[in-house]
Protein backbone atom coordinates (compact mmCIF):
# COMPACT_ATOMS: atom_id res chain seq x y z
CA UNK A 1 0.00 0.00 0.00
CA UNK A 2 1.58 3.26 -1.16
CA UNK A 3 1.21 6.11 1.33
CA UNK A 4 3.78 8.65 0.11
CA UNK A 5 2.54 11.82 -1.65
CA UNK A 6 5.11 11.01 -4.34
CA UNK A 7 2.99 8.03 -5.35
CA UNK A 8 3.30 8.65 -9.10
CA UNK A 9 7.03 7.96 -9.16
CA UNK A 10 6.57 4.87 -6.96
CA UNK A 11 3.89 3.55 -9.32
CA UNK A 12 6.27 4.00 -12.28
CA UNK A 13 9.02 2.09 -10.47
CA UNK A 14 6.71 -0.78 -9.52
CA UNK A 15 5.46 -1.03 -13.10
CA UNK A 16 9.05 -1.25 -14.34
CA UNK A 17 9.73 -4.11 -11.92
CA UNK A 18 6.68 -5.97 -13.24
CA UNK A 19 4.10 -5.48 -10.49
CA UNK A 20 0.46 -4.95 -11.49
CA UNK A 21 -1.54 -2.14 -9.91
CA UNK A 22 -4.64 -3.49 -8.22
CA UNK A 23 -3.22 -6.99 -7.92
CA UNK A 24 0.13 -6.36 -6.27
CA UNK A 25 -0.19 -2.81 -4.95
CA UNK A 26 -2.54 0.13 -4.47
CA UNK A 27 -2.50 3.74 -3.28
CA UNK A 28 -4.14 4.64 0.03
CA UNK A 29 -7.55 6.31 -0.44
CA UNK A 30 -6.32 9.04 1.91
CA UNK A 31 -4.43 10.46 -1.09
CA UNK A 32 -7.55 10.82 -3.27
CA UNK A 33 -7.62 14.53 -2.48
CA UNK A 34 -4.17 14.81 -4.06
CA UNK A 35 -5.34 13.39 -7.39
CA UNK A 36 -6.98 16.62 -8.56
CA UNK A 37 -3.74 18.51 -7.86
CA UNK A 38 -1.63 16.00 -9.78
CA UNK A 39 -4.03 15.88 -12.73
CA UNK A 40 -3.89 19.66 -12.97
CA UNK A 41 -0.25 19.50 -14.07
CA UNK A 42 -1.23 17.12 -16.86
CA UNK A 43 -3.63 19.64 -18.42
CA UNK A 44 -2.61 19.56 -22.09
CA UNK A 45 -4.68 22.08 -24.05
CA UNK A 46 -3.66 25.13 -26.03
CA UNK A 47 -5.25 28.38 -24.84
CA UNK A 48 -6.05 31.39 -27.04
CA UNK A 49 -5.72 34.72 -25.23
CA UNK A 50 -6.61 38.16 -26.55
CA UNK A 51 -4.91 41.27 -25.16
CA UNK A 52 -6.26 44.84 -25.58
CA UNK A 53 -3.00 46.59 -24.66
CA UNK A 54 -2.58 49.61 -26.92
CA UNK A 55 1.21 49.34 -27.13
CA UNK A 56 2.36 46.40 -29.22
CA UNK A 57 5.29 44.82 -31.01
CA UNK A 58 5.85 41.57 -32.89
CA UNK A 59 6.36 39.63 -29.65
CA UNK A 60 4.68 41.67 -26.89
CA UNK A 61 1.75 43.98 -26.19
CA UNK A 62 -1.77 43.86 -27.57
CA UNK A 63 -2.79 41.03 -29.84
CA UNK A 64 -3.67 37.36 -29.98
CA UNK A 65 -1.54 34.75 -28.19
CA UNK A 66 -1.38 30.97 -28.08
CA UNK A 67 -0.47 29.63 -24.63
CA UNK A 68 0.88 26.15 -24.01
CA UNK A 69 0.69 25.29 -20.26
CA UNK A 70 2.75 22.11 -20.69
CA UNK A 71 5.65 23.92 -22.36
CA UNK A 72 4.99 27.04 -20.26
CA UNK A 73 5.17 29.14 -23.41
CA UNK A 74 3.27 32.05 -24.96
CA UNK A 75 3.55 32.65 -28.71
CA UNK A 76 2.14 35.81 -30.27
CA UNK A 77 0.04 35.11 -33.35
CA UNK A 78 -1.27 38.56 -34.27
CA UNK A 79 -0.82 42.16 -33.16
CA UNK A 80 -3.75 44.44 -32.43
CA UNK A 81 -5.89 45.98 -29.72
CA UNK A 82 -7.60 42.66 -29.22
CA UNK A 83 -10.98 42.00 -27.66
CA UNK A 84 -13.21 38.96 -27.95
CA UNK A 85 -12.72 36.00 -30.30
CA UNK A 86 -15.36 33.56 -31.57
CA UNK A 87 -15.39 30.47 -33.73
CA UNK A 88 -17.05 30.77 -37.14
CA UNK A 89 -18.00 28.11 -39.73
CA UNK A 90 -14.73 28.62 -41.61
CA UNK A 91 -12.40 30.10 -39.00
CA UNK A 92 -12.54 32.81 -36.35
CA UNK A 93 -13.85 36.31 -35.86
CA UNK A 94 -11.62 38.58 -33.79
CA UNK A 95 -12.22 42.15 -32.67
CA UNK A 96 -9.33 44.58 -33.06
CA UNK A 97 -10.45 47.97 -31.72
CA UNK A 98 -7.93 49.72 -33.99
CA UNK A 99 -8.97 48.03 -37.24
CA UNK A 100 -12.39 46.41 -36.89
CA UNK A 101 -13.76 42.88 -37.09
CA UNK A 102 -10.98 40.64 -38.40
CA UNK A 103 -11.83 37.35 -40.12
CA UNK A 104 -9.26 34.58 -39.78
CA UNK A 105 -8.95 31.05 -41.13
CA UNK A 106 -8.15 28.14 -38.81
CA UNK A 107 -4.42 28.87 -39.25
CA UNK A 108 -5.06 32.46 -38.08
CA UNK A 109 -4.37 33.98 -41.48
CA UNK A 110 -6.38 37.13 -42.11
CA UNK A 111 -8.97 36.58 -44.85
CA UNK A 112 -11.02 39.78 -44.67
CA UNK A 113 -11.89 42.72 -42.44
CA UNK A 114 -15.17 44.42 -41.60
CA UNK A 115 -15.12 48.05 -40.53
CA UNK A 116 -16.96 48.84 -37.29
CA UNK A 117 -18.73 52.13 -36.37
CA UNK A 118 -16.48 54.88 -35.04
CA UNK A 119 -16.08 54.96 -31.25
CA UNK A 120 -18.21 51.83 -30.84
CA UNK A 121 -15.70 50.26 -28.40
CA UNK A 122 -16.53 46.74 -29.56
CA UNK A 123 -16.14 44.11 -26.84
CA UNK A 124 -17.96 40.79 -27.17
CA UNK A 125 -18.62 38.79 -30.32
CA UNK A 126 -20.74 35.68 -30.96
CA UNK A 127 -21.88 33.72 -34.01
CA UNK A 128 -25.62 33.05 -34.39
CA UNK A 129 -25.74 29.87 -36.44
CA UNK A 130 -29.53 29.75 -36.57
CA UNK A 131 -29.73 33.10 -38.38
CA UNK A 132 -26.22 33.08 -39.88
CA UNK A 133 -25.35 36.36 -38.22
CA UNK A 134 -22.43 37.73 -36.21
CA UNK A 135 -23.35 39.82 -33.17
CA UNK A 136 -20.96 42.38 -31.70
CA UNK A 137 -21.37 44.21 -28.40
CA UNK A 138 -20.88 47.95 -28.90
CA UNK A 139 -20.03 49.26 -25.42
CA UNK A 140 -19.56 52.78 -26.78
CA UNK A 141 -23.00 52.82 -28.43
CA UNK A 142 -25.14 50.98 -25.83
CA UNK A 143 -26.09 48.53 -28.54
CA UNK A 144 -25.42 45.18 -30.19
CA UNK A 145 -24.54 45.22 -33.88
CA UNK A 146 -25.91 42.43 -36.08
CA UNK A 147 -23.86 41.54 -39.16
CA UNK A 148 -24.82 39.09 -41.87
CA UNK A 149 -22.10 36.45 -41.95
CA UNK A 150 -22.03 36.12 -45.76
CA UNK A 151 -22.23 39.76 -46.79
CA UNK A 152 -20.40 41.14 -43.71
CA UNK A 153 -22.91 44.01 -43.72
CA UNK A 154 -24.52 45.59 -40.65
CA UNK A 155 -28.19 44.62 -40.92
CA UNK A 156 -29.46 45.67 -37.48
CA UNK A 157 -28.44 47.46 -34.30
CA UNK A 158 -30.18 46.33 -31.12
CA UNK A 159 -30.66 49.23 -28.72
CA UNK A 160 -30.82 48.57 -24.97
CA UNK A 161 -32.42 51.92 -24.14
CA UNK A 162 -32.90 55.36 -25.74
CA UNK A 163 -30.21 56.94 -23.56
CA UNK A 164 -27.37 56.83 -26.09
CA UNK A 165 -29.46 58.62 -28.71
CA UNK A 166 -29.93 61.44 -26.19
CA UNK A 167 -26.44 61.91 -24.74
CA UNK A 168 -24.19 59.79 -27.04
CA UNK A 169 -22.44 58.29 -23.97
CA UNK A 170 -21.55 54.78 -22.88
CA UNK A 171 -24.38 54.46 -20.32
CA UNK A 172 -24.82 50.68 -19.93
CA UNK A 173 -21.38 49.40 -21.00
CA UNK A 174 -22.26 46.19 -22.82
CA UNK A 175 -19.52 43.57 -22.67
CA UNK A 176 -19.84 39.93 -23.71
CA UNK A 177 -22.46 37.88 -25.53
CA UNK A 178 -23.84 34.35 -25.53
CA UNK A 179 -26.56 32.81 -27.72
CA UNK A 180 -28.70 29.82 -26.71
CA UNK A 181 -31.38 29.03 -29.30
CA UNK A 182 -33.38 32.28 -29.75
CA UNK A 183 -32.03 33.89 -26.58
CA UNK A 184 -29.18 36.38 -26.62
CA UNK A 185 -27.59 36.81 -23.19
CA UNK A 186 -25.23 39.72 -22.61
CA UNK A 187 -23.40 41.25 -19.66
CA UNK A 188 -23.35 44.96 -18.88
CA UNK A 189 -22.08 47.20 -16.11
CA UNK A 190 -25.37 49.02 -15.47
CA UNK A 191 -28.89 47.86 -16.28
CA UNK A 192 -30.33 51.29 -15.48
CA UNK A 193 -27.72 53.03 -17.66
CA UNK A 194 -26.10 54.92 -14.82
CA UNK A 195 -22.54 53.70 -15.21
CA UNK A 196 -21.33 57.33 -15.78
CA UNK A 197 -22.85 58.12 -12.37
CA UNK A 198 -20.82 55.40 -10.62
CA UNK A 199 -23.87 53.14 -10.36
CA UNK A 200 -22.82 49.50 -10.86
CA UNK A 201 -26.11 47.65 -11.09
CA UNK A 202 -24.53 45.03 -13.35
CA UNK A 203 -26.57 42.22 -14.89
CA UNK A 204 -26.75 39.49 -17.46
CA UNK A 205 -29.80 40.36 -19.55
CA UNK A 206 -31.76 38.33 -22.09
CA UNK A 207 -32.93 39.50 -25.51
CA UNK A 208 -35.39 37.42 -27.57
CA UNK A 209 -33.96 37.31 -31.10
CA UNK A 210 -37.08 35.69 -32.57
CA UNK A 211 -39.43 38.40 -31.27
CA UNK A 212 -36.92 41.29 -31.13
CA UNK A 213 -37.76 42.13 -27.53
CA UNK A 214 -35.72 42.73 -24.39
CA UNK A 215 -36.80 40.12 -21.85
CA UNK A 216 -34.85 41.62 -18.92
CA UNK A 217 -32.19 40.63 -16.37
CA UNK A 218 -31.60 36.96 -15.54
CA UNK A 219 -28.60 37.45 -13.21
CA UNK A 220 -28.54 40.56 -11.01
CA UNK A 221 -26.26 42.24 -8.47
CA UNK A 222 -23.07 41.95 -10.53
CA UNK A 223 -20.11 44.31 -10.30
CA UNK A 224 -18.56 45.00 -13.71
CA UNK A 225 -19.52 41.61 -15.24
CA UNK A 226 -17.81 40.24 -18.31
CA UNK A 227 -17.86 36.85 -20.04
CA UNK A 228 -21.15 34.96 -20.05
CA UNK A 229 -21.30 31.39 -21.26
CA UNK A 230 -23.31 28.19 -20.84
CA UNK A 231 -21.05 25.66 -19.15
CA UNK A 232 -22.05 22.21 -17.91
CA UNK A 233 -25.75 23.05 -18.39
CA UNK A 234 -25.57 26.31 -16.42
CA UNK A 235 -25.41 29.91 -17.57
CA UNK A 236 -22.30 31.33 -15.90
CA UNK A 237 -20.78 34.81 -15.79
CA UNK A 238 -17.65 36.48 -14.47
CA UNK A 239 -18.45 38.95 -11.69
CA UNK A 240 -15.18 40.66 -12.52
CA UNK A 241 -14.64 43.18 -9.72
CA UNK A 242 -15.47 40.58 -7.07
CA UNK A 243 -13.31 38.03 -8.86
CA UNK A 244 -16.11 35.47 -8.83
CA UNK A 245 -17.54 32.96 -11.29
CA UNK A 246 -21.26 32.85 -10.60
CA UNK A 247 -24.40 31.31 -12.11
CA UNK A 248 -28.10 32.18 -12.39
CA UNK A 249 -28.75 31.03 -8.82
CA UNK A 250 -25.80 33.05 -7.45
CA UNK A 251 -23.87 29.85 -6.89
CA UNK A 252 -20.15 30.68 -6.78
CA UNK A 253 -17.89 28.18 -8.56
CA UNK A 254 -14.66 30.03 -7.79
CA UNK A 255 -13.29 33.22 -6.32
CA UNK A 256 -10.01 35.01 -7.14
CA UNK A 257 -8.33 38.23 -6.05
CA UNK A 258 -7.72 39.26 -9.66
CA UNK A 259 -9.91 41.27 -12.01
CA UNK A 260 -11.14 38.37 -14.15
CA UNK A 261 -12.41 38.65 -17.72
CA UNK A 262 -12.68 35.93 -20.32
CA UNK A 263 -13.30 32.26 -19.57
CA UNK A 264 -13.86 28.91 -21.19
CA UNK A 265 -14.25 25.29 -20.14
CA UNK A 266 -12.36 22.13 -21.08
CA UNK A 267 -13.08 18.73 -19.55
CA UNK A 268 -13.58 19.43 -15.83
CA UNK A 269 -11.59 22.65 -15.86
CA UNK A 270 -12.44 26.33 -16.14
CA UNK A 271 -9.91 28.62 -17.82
CA UNK A 272 -10.18 32.15 -16.43
CA UNK A 273 -8.41 35.17 -17.83
CA UNK A 274 -6.97 37.63 -15.30
CA UNK A 275 -6.14 41.22 -16.24
CA UNK A 276 -3.93 43.72 -14.54
CA UNK A 277 -6.49 45.28 -12.21
CA UNK A 278 -8.28 48.02 -14.15
CA UNK A 279 -9.87 49.69 -11.12
CA UNK A 280 -7.61 49.20 -8.07
CA UNK A 281 -9.14 52.20 -6.33
CA UNK A 282 -12.54 50.41 -6.43
CA UNK A 283 -11.32 47.04 -5.15
CA UNK A 284 -13.74 45.30 -2.74
CA UNK A 285 -13.28 46.29 0.90
CA UNK A 286 -12.52 42.69 1.87
CA UNK A 287 -9.71 42.25 -0.67
CA UNK A 288 -6.45 41.16 0.94
CA UNK A 289 -4.39 42.18 -2.10
CA UNK A 290 -4.78 43.83 -5.50
CA UNK A 291 -2.93 41.78 -8.17
CA UNK A 292 -1.32 43.74 -10.99
CA UNK A 293 -0.20 40.68 -12.94
CA UNK A 294 -2.05 39.08 -15.85
CA UNK A 295 -2.46 35.52 -17.04
CA UNK A 296 -4.78 32.53 -17.10
CA UNK A 297 -6.01 30.44 -14.17
CA UNK A 298 -6.53 26.75 -14.85
CA UNK A 299 -9.14 25.90 -12.23
CA UNK A 300 -10.95 22.71 -11.21
CA UNK A 301 -14.12 23.86 -9.39
CA UNK A 302 -14.87 20.63 -7.50
CA UNK A 303 -11.57 20.47 -5.66
CA UNK A 304 -10.99 24.26 -5.90
Coordinates of C-alpha atoms in Angstrom, one line a residue:
X1 CA 0.0 0.0 0.0
X2 CA 1.6 3.3 -1.2
X3 CA 1.2 6.1 1.3
X4 CA 3.8 8.7 0.1
X5 CA 2.5 11.8 -1.6
X6 CA 5.1 11.0 -4.3
X7 CA 3.0 8.0 -5.3
X8 CA 3.3 8.7 -9.1
X9 CA 7.0 8.0 -9.2
X10 CA 6.6 4.9 -7.0
X11 CA 3.9 3.5 -9.3
X12 CA 6.3 4.0 -12.3
X13 CA 9.0 2.1 -10.5
X14 CA 6.7 -0.8 -9.5
X15 CA 5.5 -1.0 -13.1
X16 CA 9.1 -1.3 -14.3
X17 CA 9.7 -4.1 -11.9
X18 CA 6.7 -6.0 -13.2
X19 CA 4.1 -5.5 -10.5
X20 CA 0.5 -5.0 -11.5
X21 CA -1.5 -2.1 -9.9
X22 CA -4.6 -3.5 -8.2
X23 CA -3.2 -7.0 -7.9
X24 CA 0.1 -6.4 -6.3
X25 CA -0.2 -2.8 -5.0
X26 CA -2.5 0.1 -4.5
X27 CA -2.5 3.7 -3.3
X28 CA -4.1 4.6 0.0
X29 CA -7.6 6.3 -0.4
X30 CA -6.3 9.0 1.9
X31 CA -4.4 10.5 -1.1
X32 CA -7.6 10.8 -3.3
X33 CA -7.6 14.5 -2.5
X34 CA -4.2 14.8 -4.1
X35 CA -5.3 13.4 -7.4
X36 CA -7.0 16.6 -8.6
X37 CA -3.7 18.5 -7.9
X38 CA -1.6 16.0 -9.8
X39 CA -4.0 15.9 -12.7
X40 CA -3.9 19.7 -13.0
X41 CA -0.3 19.5 -14.1
X42 CA -1.2 17.1 -16.9
X43 CA -3.6 19.6 -18.4
X44 CA -2.6 19.6 -22.1
X45 CA -4.7 22.1 -24.0
X46 CA -3.7 25.1 -26.0
X47 CA -5.3 28.4 -24.8
X48 CA -6.0 31.4 -27.0
X49 CA -5.7 34.7 -25.2
X50 CA -6.6 38.2 -26.6
X51 CA -4.9 41.3 -25.2
X52 CA -6.3 44.8 -25.6
X53 CA -3.0 46.6 -24.7
X54 CA -2.6 49.6 -26.9
X55 CA 1.2 49.3 -27.1
X56 CA 2.4 46.4 -29.2
X57 CA 5.3 44.8 -31.0
X58 CA 5.8 41.6 -32.9
X59 CA 6.4 39.6 -29.7
X60 CA 4.7 41.7 -26.9
X61 CA 1.8 44.0 -26.2
X62 CA -1.8 43.9 -27.6
X63 CA -2.8 41.0 -29.8
X64 CA -3.7 37.4 -30.0
X65 CA -1.5 34.8 -28.2
X66 CA -1.4 31.0 -28.1
X67 CA -0.5 29.6 -24.6
X68 CA 0.9 26.2 -24.0
X69 CA 0.7 25.3 -20.3
X70 CA 2.7 22.1 -20.7
X71 CA 5.6 23.9 -22.4
X72 CA 5.0 27.0 -20.3
X73 CA 5.2 29.1 -23.4
X74 CA 3.3 32.1 -25.0
X75 CA 3.6 32.6 -28.7
X76 CA 2.1 35.8 -30.3
X77 CA 0.0 35.1 -33.3
X78 CA -1.3 38.6 -34.3
X79 CA -0.8 42.2 -33.2
X80 CA -3.7 44.4 -32.4
X81 CA -5.9 46.0 -29.7
X82 CA -7.6 42.7 -29.2
X83 CA -11.0 42.0 -27.7
X84 CA -13.2 39.0 -28.0
X85 CA -12.7 36.0 -30.3
X86 CA -15.4 33.6 -31.6
X87 CA -15.4 30.5 -33.7
X88 CA -17.1 30.8 -37.1
X89 CA -18.0 28.1 -39.7
X90 CA -14.7 28.6 -41.6
X91 CA -12.4 30.1 -39.0
X92 CA -12.5 32.8 -36.4
X93 CA -13.9 36.3 -35.9
X94 CA -11.6 38.6 -33.8
X95 CA -12.2 42.2 -32.7
X96 CA -9.3 44.6 -33.1
X97 CA -10.4 48.0 -31.7
X98 CA -7.9 49.7 -34.0
X99 CA -9.0 48.0 -37.2
X100 CA -12.4 46.4 -36.9
X101 CA -13.8 42.9 -37.1
X102 CA -11.0 40.6 -38.4
X103 CA -11.8 37.3 -40.1
X104 CA -9.3 34.6 -39.8
X105 CA -9.0 31.1 -41.1
X106 CA -8.1 28.1 -38.8
X107 CA -4.4 28.9 -39.3
X108 CA -5.1 32.5 -38.1
X109 CA -4.4 34.0 -41.5
X110 CA -6.4 37.1 -42.1
X111 CA -9.0 36.6 -44.8
X112 CA -11.0 39.8 -44.7
X113 CA -11.9 42.7 -42.4
X114 CA -15.2 44.4 -41.6
X115 CA -15.1 48.0 -40.5
X116 CA -17.0 48.8 -37.3
X117 CA -18.7 52.1 -36.4
X118 CA -16.5 54.9 -35.0
X119 CA -16.1 55.0 -31.2
X120 CA -18.2 51.8 -30.8
X121 CA -15.7 50.3 -28.4
X122 CA -16.5 46.7 -29.6
X123 CA -16.1 44.1 -26.8
X124 CA -18.0 40.8 -27.2
X125 CA -18.6 38.8 -30.3
X126 CA -20.7 35.7 -31.0
X127 CA -21.9 33.7 -34.0
X128 CA -25.6 33.1 -34.4
X129 CA -25.7 29.9 -36.4
X130 CA -29.5 29.7 -36.6
X131 CA -29.7 33.1 -38.4
X132 CA -26.2 33.1 -39.9
X133 CA -25.3 36.4 -38.2
X134 CA -22.4 37.7 -36.2
X135 CA -23.3 39.8 -33.2
X136 CA -21.0 42.4 -31.7
X137 CA -21.4 44.2 -28.4
X138 CA -20.9 48.0 -28.9
X139 CA -20.0 49.3 -25.4
X140 CA -19.6 52.8 -26.8
X141 CA -23.0 52.8 -28.4
X142 CA -25.1 51.0 -25.8
X143 CA -26.1 48.5 -28.5
X144 CA -25.4 45.2 -30.2
X145 CA -24.5 45.2 -33.9
X146 CA -25.9 42.4 -36.1
X147 CA -23.9 41.5 -39.2
X148 CA -24.8 39.1 -41.9
X149 CA -22.1 36.5 -42.0
X150 CA -22.0 36.1 -45.8
X151 CA -22.2 39.8 -46.8
X152 CA -20.4 41.1 -43.7
X153 CA -22.9 44.0 -43.7
X154 CA -24.5 45.6 -40.7
X155 CA -28.2 44.6 -40.9
X156 CA -29.5 45.7 -37.5
X157 CA -28.4 47.5 -34.3
X158 CA -30.2 46.3 -31.1
X159 CA -30.7 49.2 -28.7
X160 CA -30.8 48.6 -25.0
X161 CA -32.4 51.9 -24.1
X162 CA -32.9 55.4 -25.7
X163 CA -30.2 56.9 -23.6
X164 CA -27.4 56.8 -26.1
X165 CA -29.5 58.6 -28.7
X166 CA -29.9 61.4 -26.2
X167 CA -26.4 61.9 -24.7
X168 CA -24.2 59.8 -27.0
X169 CA -22.4 58.3 -24.0
X170 CA -21.6 54.8 -22.9
X171 CA -24.4 54.5 -20.3
X172 CA -24.8 50.7 -19.9
X173 CA -21.4 49.4 -21.0
X174 CA -22.3 46.2 -22.8
X175 CA -19.5 43.6 -22.7
X176 CA -19.8 39.9 -23.7
X177 CA -22.5 37.9 -25.5
X178 CA -23.8 34.4 -25.5
X179 CA -26.6 32.8 -27.7
X180 CA -28.7 29.8 -26.7
X181 CA -31.4 29.0 -29.3
X182 CA -33.4 32.3 -29.7
X183 CA -32.0 33.9 -26.6
X184 CA -29.2 36.4 -26.6
X185 CA -27.6 36.8 -23.2
X186 CA -25.2 39.7 -22.6
X187 CA -23.4 41.3 -19.7
X188 CA -23.4 45.0 -18.9
X189 CA -22.1 47.2 -16.1
X190 CA -25.4 49.0 -15.5
X191 CA -28.9 47.9 -16.3
X192 CA -30.3 51.3 -15.5
X193 CA -27.7 53.0 -17.7
X194 CA -26.1 54.9 -14.8
X195 CA -22.5 53.7 -15.2
X196 CA -21.3 57.3 -15.8
X197 CA -22.9 58.1 -12.4
X198 CA -20.8 55.4 -10.6
X199 CA -23.9 53.1 -10.4
X200 CA -22.8 49.5 -10.9
X201 CA -26.1 47.7 -11.1
X202 CA -24.5 45.0 -13.3
X203 CA -26.6 42.2 -14.9
X204 CA -26.8 39.5 -17.5
X205 CA -29.8 40.4 -19.5
X206 CA -31.8 38.3 -22.1
X207 CA -32.9 39.5 -25.5
X208 CA -35.4 37.4 -27.6
X209 CA -34.0 37.3 -31.1
X210 CA -37.1 35.7 -32.6
X211 CA -39.4 38.4 -31.3
X212 CA -36.9 41.3 -31.1
X213 CA -37.8 42.1 -27.5
X214 CA -35.7 42.7 -24.4
X215 CA -36.8 40.1 -21.8
X216 CA -34.8 41.6 -18.9
X217 CA -32.2 40.6 -16.4
X218 CA -31.6 37.0 -15.5
X219 CA -28.6 37.4 -13.2
X220 CA -28.5 40.6 -11.0
X221 CA -26.3 42.2 -8.5
X222 CA -23.1 42.0 -10.5
X223 CA -20.1 44.3 -10.3
X224 CA -18.6 45.0 -13.7
X225 CA -19.5 41.6 -15.2
X226 CA -17.8 40.2 -18.3
X227 CA -17.9 36.9 -20.0
X228 CA -21.1 35.0 -20.0
X229 CA -21.3 31.4 -21.3
X230 CA -23.3 28.2 -20.8
X231 CA -21.0 25.7 -19.1
X232 CA -22.1 22.2 -17.9
X233 CA -25.7 23.0 -18.4
X234 CA -25.6 26.3 -16.4
X235 CA -25.4 29.9 -17.6
X236 CA -22.3 31.3 -15.9
X237 CA -20.8 34.8 -15.8
X238 CA -17.7 36.5 -14.5
X239 CA -18.4 38.9 -11.7
X240 CA -15.2 40.7 -12.5
X241 CA -14.6 43.2 -9.7
X242 CA -15.5 40.6 -7.1
X243 CA -13.3 38.0 -8.9
X244 CA -16.1 35.5 -8.8
X245 CA -17.5 33.0 -11.3
X246 CA -21.3 32.8 -10.6
X247 CA -24.4 31.3 -12.1
X248 CA -28.1 32.2 -12.4
X249 CA -28.7 31.0 -8.8
X250 CA -25.8 33.0 -7.5
X251 CA -23.9 29.9 -6.9
X252 CA -20.2 30.7 -6.8
X253 CA -17.9 28.2 -8.6
X254 CA -14.7 30.0 -7.8
X255 CA -13.3 33.2 -6.3
X256 CA -10.0 35.0 -7.1
X257 CA -8.3 38.2 -6.0
X258 CA -7.7 39.3 -9.7
X259 CA -9.9 41.3 -12.0
X260 CA -11.1 38.4 -14.2
X261 CA -12.4 38.7 -17.7
X262 CA -12.7 35.9 -20.3
X263 CA -13.3 32.3 -19.6
X264 CA -13.9 28.9 -21.2
X265 CA -14.2 25.3 -20.1
X266 CA -12.4 22.1 -21.1
X267 CA -13.1 18.7 -19.6
X268 CA -13.6 19.4 -15.8
X269 CA -11.6 22.7 -15.9
X270 CA -12.4 26.3 -16.1
X271 CA -9.9 28.6 -17.8
X272 CA -10.2 32.1 -16.4
X273 CA -8.4 35.2 -17.8
X274 CA -7.0 37.6 -15.3
X275 CA -6.1 41.2 -16.2
X276 CA -3.9 43.7 -14.5
X277 CA -6.5 45.3 -12.2
X278 CA -8.3 48.0 -14.1
X279 CA -9.9 49.7 -11.1
X280 CA -7.6 49.2 -8.1
X281 CA -9.1 52.2 -6.3
X282 CA -12.5 50.4 -6.4
X283 CA -11.3 47.0 -5.2
X284 CA -13.7 45.3 -2.7
X285 CA -13.3 46.3 0.9
X286 CA -12.5 42.7 1.9
X287 CA -9.7 42.2 -0.7
X288 CA -6.5 41.2 0.9
X289 CA -4.4 42.2 -2.1
X290 CA -4.8 43.8 -5.5
X291 CA -2.9 41.8 -8.2
X292 CA -1.3 43.7 -11.0
X293 CA -0.2 40.7 -12.9
X294 CA -2.1 39.1 -15.8
X295 CA -2.5 35.5 -17.0
X296 CA -4.8 32.5 -17.1
X297 CA -6.0 30.4 -14.2
X298 CA -6.5 26.7 -14.9
X299 CA -9.1 25.9 -12.2
X300 CA -10.9 22.7 -11.2
X301 CA -14.1 23.9 -9.4
X302 CA -14.9 20.6 -7.5
X303 CA -11.6 20.5 -5.7
X304 CA -11.0 24.3 -5.9

